[in-house]
Coordinates of N, CA and C and ligand atoms in Angstrom, one line a residue:
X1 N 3.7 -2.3 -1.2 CA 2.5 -1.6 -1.2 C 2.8 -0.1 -1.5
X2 N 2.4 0.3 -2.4 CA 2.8 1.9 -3.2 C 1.1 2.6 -3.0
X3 N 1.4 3.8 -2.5 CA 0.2 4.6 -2.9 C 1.1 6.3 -3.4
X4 N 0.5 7.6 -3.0 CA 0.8 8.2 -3.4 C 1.4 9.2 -1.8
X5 N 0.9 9.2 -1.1 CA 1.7 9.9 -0.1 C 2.2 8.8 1.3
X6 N 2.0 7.7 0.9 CA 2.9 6.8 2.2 C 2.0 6.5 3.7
X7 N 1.0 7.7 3.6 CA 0.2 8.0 5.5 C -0.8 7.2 5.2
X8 N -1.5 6.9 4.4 CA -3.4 6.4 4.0 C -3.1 4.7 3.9
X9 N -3.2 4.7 2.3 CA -3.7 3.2 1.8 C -2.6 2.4 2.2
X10 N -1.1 2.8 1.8 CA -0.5 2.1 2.0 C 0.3 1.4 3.0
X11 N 0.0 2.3 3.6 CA 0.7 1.5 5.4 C -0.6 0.6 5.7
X12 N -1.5 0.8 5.3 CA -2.6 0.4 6.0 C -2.9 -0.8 5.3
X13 N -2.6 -1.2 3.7 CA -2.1 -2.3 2.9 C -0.8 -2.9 3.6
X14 N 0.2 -2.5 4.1 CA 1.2 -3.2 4.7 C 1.0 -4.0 6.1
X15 N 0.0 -3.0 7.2 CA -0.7 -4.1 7.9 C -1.3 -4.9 7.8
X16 N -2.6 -4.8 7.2 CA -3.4 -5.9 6.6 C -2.5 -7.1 6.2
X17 N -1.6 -6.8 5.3 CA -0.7 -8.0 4.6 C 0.0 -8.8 5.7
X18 N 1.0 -7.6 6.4 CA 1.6 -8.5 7.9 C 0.7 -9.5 8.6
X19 N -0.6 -8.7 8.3 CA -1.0 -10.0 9.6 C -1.3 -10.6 8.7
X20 N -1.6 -11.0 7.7 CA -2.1 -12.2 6.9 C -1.1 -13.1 6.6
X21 N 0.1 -12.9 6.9 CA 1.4 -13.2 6.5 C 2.5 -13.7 7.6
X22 N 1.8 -13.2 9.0 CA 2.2 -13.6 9.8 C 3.4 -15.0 10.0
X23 N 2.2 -15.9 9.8 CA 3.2 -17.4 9.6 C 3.6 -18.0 8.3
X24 N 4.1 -16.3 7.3 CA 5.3 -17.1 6.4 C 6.3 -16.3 6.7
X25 N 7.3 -16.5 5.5 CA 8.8 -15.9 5.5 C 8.0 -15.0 4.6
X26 N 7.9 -13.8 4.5 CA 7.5 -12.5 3.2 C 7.7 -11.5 4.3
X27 N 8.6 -10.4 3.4 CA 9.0 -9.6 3.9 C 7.7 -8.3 3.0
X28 N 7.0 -7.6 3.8 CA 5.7 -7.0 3.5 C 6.8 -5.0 3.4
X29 N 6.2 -4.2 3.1 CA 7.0 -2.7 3.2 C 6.0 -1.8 2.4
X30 N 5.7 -0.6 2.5 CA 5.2 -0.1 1.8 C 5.9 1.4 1.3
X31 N 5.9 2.3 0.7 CA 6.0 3.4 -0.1 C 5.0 4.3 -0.6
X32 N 5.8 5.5 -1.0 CA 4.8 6.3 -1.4 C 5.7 7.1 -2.6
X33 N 4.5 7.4 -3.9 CA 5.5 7.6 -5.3 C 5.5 9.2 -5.1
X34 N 5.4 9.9 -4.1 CA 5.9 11.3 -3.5 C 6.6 11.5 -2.2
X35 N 7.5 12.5 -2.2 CA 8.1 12.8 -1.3 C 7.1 14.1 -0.3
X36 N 5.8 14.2 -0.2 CA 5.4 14.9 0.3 C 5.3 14.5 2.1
X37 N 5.5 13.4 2.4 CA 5.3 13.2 4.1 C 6.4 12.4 4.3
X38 N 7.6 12.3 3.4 CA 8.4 11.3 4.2 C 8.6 11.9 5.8
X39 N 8.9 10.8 6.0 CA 9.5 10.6 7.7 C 8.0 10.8 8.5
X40 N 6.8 10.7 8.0 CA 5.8 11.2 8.7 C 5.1 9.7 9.3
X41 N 4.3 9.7 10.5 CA 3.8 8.7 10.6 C 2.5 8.3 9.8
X42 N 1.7 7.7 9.7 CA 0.3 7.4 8.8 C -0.8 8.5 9.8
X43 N -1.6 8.7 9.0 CA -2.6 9.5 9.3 C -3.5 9.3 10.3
X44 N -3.5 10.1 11.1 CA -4.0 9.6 12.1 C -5.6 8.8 12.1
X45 N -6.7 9.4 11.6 CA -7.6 8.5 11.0 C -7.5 7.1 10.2
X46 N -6.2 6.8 9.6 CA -5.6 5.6 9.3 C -5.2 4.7 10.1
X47 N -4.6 5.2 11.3 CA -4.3 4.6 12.4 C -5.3 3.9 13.2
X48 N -6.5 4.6 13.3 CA -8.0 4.9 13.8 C -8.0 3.1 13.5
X49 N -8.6 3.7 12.2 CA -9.4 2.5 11.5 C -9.0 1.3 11.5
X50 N -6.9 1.5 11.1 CA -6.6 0.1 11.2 C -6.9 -0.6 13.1
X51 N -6.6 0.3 13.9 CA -6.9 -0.2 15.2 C -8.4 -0.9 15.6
X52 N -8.9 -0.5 14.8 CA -10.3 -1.1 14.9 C -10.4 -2.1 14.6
X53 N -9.7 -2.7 13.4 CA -9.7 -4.3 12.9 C -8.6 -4.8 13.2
X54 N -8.2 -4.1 14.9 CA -6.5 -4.9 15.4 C -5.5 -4.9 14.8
X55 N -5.4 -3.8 14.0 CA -4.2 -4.2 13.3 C -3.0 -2.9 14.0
X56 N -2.0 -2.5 14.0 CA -1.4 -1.8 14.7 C -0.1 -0.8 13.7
X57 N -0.1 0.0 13.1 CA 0.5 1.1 11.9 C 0.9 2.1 12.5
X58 N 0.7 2.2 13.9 CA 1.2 3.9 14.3 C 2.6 3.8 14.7
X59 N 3.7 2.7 14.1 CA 5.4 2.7 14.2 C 5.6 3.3 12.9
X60 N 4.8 2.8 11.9 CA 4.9 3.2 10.4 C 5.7 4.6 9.9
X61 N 6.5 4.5 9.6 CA 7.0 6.5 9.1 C 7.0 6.5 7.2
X62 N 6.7 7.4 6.7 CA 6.4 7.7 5.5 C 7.6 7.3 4.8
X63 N 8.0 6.8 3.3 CA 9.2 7.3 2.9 C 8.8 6.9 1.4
X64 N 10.2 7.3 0.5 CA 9.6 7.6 -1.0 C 10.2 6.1 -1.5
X65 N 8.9 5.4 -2.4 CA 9.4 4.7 -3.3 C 10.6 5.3 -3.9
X66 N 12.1 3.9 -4.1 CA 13.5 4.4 -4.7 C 13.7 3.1 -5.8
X67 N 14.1 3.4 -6.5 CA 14.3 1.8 -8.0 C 15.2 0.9 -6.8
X68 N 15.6 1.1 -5.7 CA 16.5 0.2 -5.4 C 15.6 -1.0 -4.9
X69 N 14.3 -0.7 -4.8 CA 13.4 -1.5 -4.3 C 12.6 -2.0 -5.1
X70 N 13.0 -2.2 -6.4 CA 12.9 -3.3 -7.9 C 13.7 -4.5 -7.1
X71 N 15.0 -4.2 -6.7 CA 16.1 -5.4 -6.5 C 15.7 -5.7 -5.0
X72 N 14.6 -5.3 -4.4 CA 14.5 -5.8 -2.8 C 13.5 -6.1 -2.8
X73 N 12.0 -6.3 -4.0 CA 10.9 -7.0 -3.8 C 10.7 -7.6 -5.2
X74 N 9.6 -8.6 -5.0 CA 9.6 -9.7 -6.4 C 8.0 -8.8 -6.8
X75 N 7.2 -8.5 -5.7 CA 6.5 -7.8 -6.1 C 5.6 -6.6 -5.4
X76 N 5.1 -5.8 -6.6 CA 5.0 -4.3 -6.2 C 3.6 -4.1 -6.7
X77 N 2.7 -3.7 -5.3 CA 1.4 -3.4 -6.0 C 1.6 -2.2 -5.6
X78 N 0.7 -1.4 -6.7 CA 0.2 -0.4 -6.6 C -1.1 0.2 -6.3
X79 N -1.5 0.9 -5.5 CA -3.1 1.5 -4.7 C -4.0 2.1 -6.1
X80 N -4.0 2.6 -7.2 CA -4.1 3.1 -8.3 C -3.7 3.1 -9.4
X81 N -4.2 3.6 -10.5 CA -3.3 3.7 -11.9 C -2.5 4.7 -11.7
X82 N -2.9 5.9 -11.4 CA -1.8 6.7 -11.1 C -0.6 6.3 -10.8
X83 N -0.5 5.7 -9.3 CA 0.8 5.0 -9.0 C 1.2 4.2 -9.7
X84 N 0.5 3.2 -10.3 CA 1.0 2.4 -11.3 C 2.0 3.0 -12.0
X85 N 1.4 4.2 -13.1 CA 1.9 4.8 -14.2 C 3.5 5.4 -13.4
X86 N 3.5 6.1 -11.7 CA 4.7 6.6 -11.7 C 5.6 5.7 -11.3
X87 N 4.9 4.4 -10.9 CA 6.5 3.1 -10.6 C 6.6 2.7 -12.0
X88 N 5.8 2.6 -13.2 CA 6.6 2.2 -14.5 C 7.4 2.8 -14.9
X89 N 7.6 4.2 -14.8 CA 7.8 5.5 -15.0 C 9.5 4.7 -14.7
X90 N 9.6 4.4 -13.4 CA 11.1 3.9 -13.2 C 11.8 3.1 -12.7
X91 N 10.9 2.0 -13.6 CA 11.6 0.8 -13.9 C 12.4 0.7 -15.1
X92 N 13.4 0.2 -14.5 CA 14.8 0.0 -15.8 C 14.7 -0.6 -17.0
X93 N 13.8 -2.0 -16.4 CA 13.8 -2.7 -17.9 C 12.7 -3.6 -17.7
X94 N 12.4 -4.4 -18.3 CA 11.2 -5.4 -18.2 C 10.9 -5.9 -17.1
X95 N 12.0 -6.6 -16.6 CA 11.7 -7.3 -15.5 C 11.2 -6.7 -14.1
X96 N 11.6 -5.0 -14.0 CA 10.9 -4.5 -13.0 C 9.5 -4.5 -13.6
X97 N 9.8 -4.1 -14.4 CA 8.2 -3.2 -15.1 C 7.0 -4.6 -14.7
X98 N 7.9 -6.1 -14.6 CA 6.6 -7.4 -14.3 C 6.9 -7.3 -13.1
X99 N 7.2 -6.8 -12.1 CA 7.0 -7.1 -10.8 C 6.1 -6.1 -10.2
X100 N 5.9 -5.1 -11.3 CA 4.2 -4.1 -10.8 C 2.7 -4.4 -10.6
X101 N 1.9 -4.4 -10.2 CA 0.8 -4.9 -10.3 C 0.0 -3.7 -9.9
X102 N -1.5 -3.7 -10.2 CA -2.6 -2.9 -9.6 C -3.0 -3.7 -8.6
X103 N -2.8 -3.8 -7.2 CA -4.1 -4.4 -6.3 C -5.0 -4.4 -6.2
X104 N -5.6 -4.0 -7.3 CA -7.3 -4.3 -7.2 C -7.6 -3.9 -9.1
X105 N -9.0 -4.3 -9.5 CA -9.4 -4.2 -11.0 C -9.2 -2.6 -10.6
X106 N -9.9 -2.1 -9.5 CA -10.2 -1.0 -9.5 C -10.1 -0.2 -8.5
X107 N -9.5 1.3 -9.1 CA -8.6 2.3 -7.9 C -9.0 2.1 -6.3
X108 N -8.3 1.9 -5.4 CA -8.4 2.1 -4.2 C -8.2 3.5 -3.5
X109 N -9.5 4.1 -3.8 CA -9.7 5.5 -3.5 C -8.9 6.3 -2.7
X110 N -8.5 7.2 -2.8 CA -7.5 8.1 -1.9 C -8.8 8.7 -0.9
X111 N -8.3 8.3 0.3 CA -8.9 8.8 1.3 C -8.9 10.2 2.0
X112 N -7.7 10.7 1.3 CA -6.9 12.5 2.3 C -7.7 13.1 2.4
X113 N -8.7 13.3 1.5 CA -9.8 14.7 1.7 C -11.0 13.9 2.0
X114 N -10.9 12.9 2.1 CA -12.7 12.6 2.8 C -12.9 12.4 3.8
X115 N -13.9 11.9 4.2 CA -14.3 11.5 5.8 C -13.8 10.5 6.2
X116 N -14.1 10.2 7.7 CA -13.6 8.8 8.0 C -14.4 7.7 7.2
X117 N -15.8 7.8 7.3 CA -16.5 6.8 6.6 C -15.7 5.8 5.1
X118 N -14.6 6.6 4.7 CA -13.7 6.8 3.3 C -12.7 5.8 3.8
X119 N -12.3 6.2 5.1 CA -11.4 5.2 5.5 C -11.7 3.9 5.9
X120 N -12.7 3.6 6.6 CA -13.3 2.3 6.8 C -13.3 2.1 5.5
X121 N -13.9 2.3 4.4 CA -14.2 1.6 3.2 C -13.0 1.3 2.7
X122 N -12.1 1.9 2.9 CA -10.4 1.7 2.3 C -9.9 0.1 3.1
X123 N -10.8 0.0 3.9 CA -10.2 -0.8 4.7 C -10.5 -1.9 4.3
X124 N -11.9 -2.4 3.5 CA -12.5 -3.3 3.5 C -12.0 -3.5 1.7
X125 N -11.7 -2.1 1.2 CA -11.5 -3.0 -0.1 C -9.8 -3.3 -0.3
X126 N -9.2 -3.1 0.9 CA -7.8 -4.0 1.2 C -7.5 -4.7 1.7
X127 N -8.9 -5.0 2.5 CA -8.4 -6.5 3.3 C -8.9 -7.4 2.0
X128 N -9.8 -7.3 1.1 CA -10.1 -8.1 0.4 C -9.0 -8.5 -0.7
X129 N -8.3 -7.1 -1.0 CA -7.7 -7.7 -2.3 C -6.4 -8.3 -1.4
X130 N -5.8 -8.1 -0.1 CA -4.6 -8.7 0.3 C -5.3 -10.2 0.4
X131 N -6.5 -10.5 0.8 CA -6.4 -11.9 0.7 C -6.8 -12.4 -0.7
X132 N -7.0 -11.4 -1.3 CA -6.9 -12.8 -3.2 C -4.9 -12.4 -3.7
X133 N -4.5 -11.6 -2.6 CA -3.1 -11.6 -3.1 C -2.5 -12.7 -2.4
X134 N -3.0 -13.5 -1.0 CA -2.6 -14.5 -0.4 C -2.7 -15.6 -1.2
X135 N -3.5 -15.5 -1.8 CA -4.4 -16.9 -2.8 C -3.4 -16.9 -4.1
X136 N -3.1 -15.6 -4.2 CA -1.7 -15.9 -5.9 C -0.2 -16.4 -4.7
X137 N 0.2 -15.9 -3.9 CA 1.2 -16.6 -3.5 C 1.7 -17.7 -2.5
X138 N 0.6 -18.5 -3.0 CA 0.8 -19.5 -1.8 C 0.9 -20.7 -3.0
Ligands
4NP1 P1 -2.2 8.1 0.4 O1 -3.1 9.4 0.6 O2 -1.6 8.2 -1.0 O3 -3.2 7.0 0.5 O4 -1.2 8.1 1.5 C1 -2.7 10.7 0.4 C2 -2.0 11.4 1.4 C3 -1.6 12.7 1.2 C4 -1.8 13.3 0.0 C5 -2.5 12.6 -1.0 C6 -2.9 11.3 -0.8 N1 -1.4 14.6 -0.2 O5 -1.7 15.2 -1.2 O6 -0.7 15.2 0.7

């Protein structure tokens, strides 16, 4: 799960997923395609929200999407086009460049500058696409 600073969509895409994933073998992780908050924990309003729908992210620490993690996942969604565009950016060769995806038709809004109201709605449009992502890998 890639977004662009590691604290918002994407830890919060990595819980959702864990718990939907619970009772298989998938190893779930997420990233961020900037080095602006590594080592930081997720945002506190992210933490908020996921606790609201039980889900638990405040172990989470920031860190930067690295190509080594083409060879450690089969697949890699990204929160936006944006992110999209910077994991193609560095993928080696085809075979990474197919293991990218957009998680949704359509951008999963960056929440940093809005309200919480922004964050609940981040919530709802990731719990939805992690379960049509359960439905491709099962
Ligand atoms: P995220 O949100 O990509 O969902 O983690 C953001 C967090 C921080 C910044 C931008 C987006 N920032 O510019 O610091």
């Amino acid at each position: 799960m890639i977004c662009l600073g590691n604290i918002c969509r994407s830890p919060l895409a990595e819980g959702i997923l864990r718990k939907l994933t619970s009772n298989k073998n998938i190893i779930v992780d997420s990233a961020g395609t900037s080095s602006y908050h590594i080592g930081e924990s997720p945002d506190s309003r992210m933490i908020l929200t996921a606790k609201k729908f039980s889900i638990d992210i405040s172990n989470l620490k920031a860190r930067k999407f690295s190509t080594s993690d083409f060879d450690k996942f089969d697949l890699i969604y990204a929160m936006d086009s944006s992110n999209y565009k910077d994991i193609i950016k560095l993928a080696r060769n085809n075979n990474d460049c197919k293991k990218v995806k957009l998680i949704s038709k359509n951008d999963i809004p960056d929440p940093f500058y809005e309200n919480i109201e922004s964050f609940e709605k981040v919530y709802f449009l990731l719990e939805s696409a992690c379960k049509k992502i359960i439905e491709t890998i099962e």
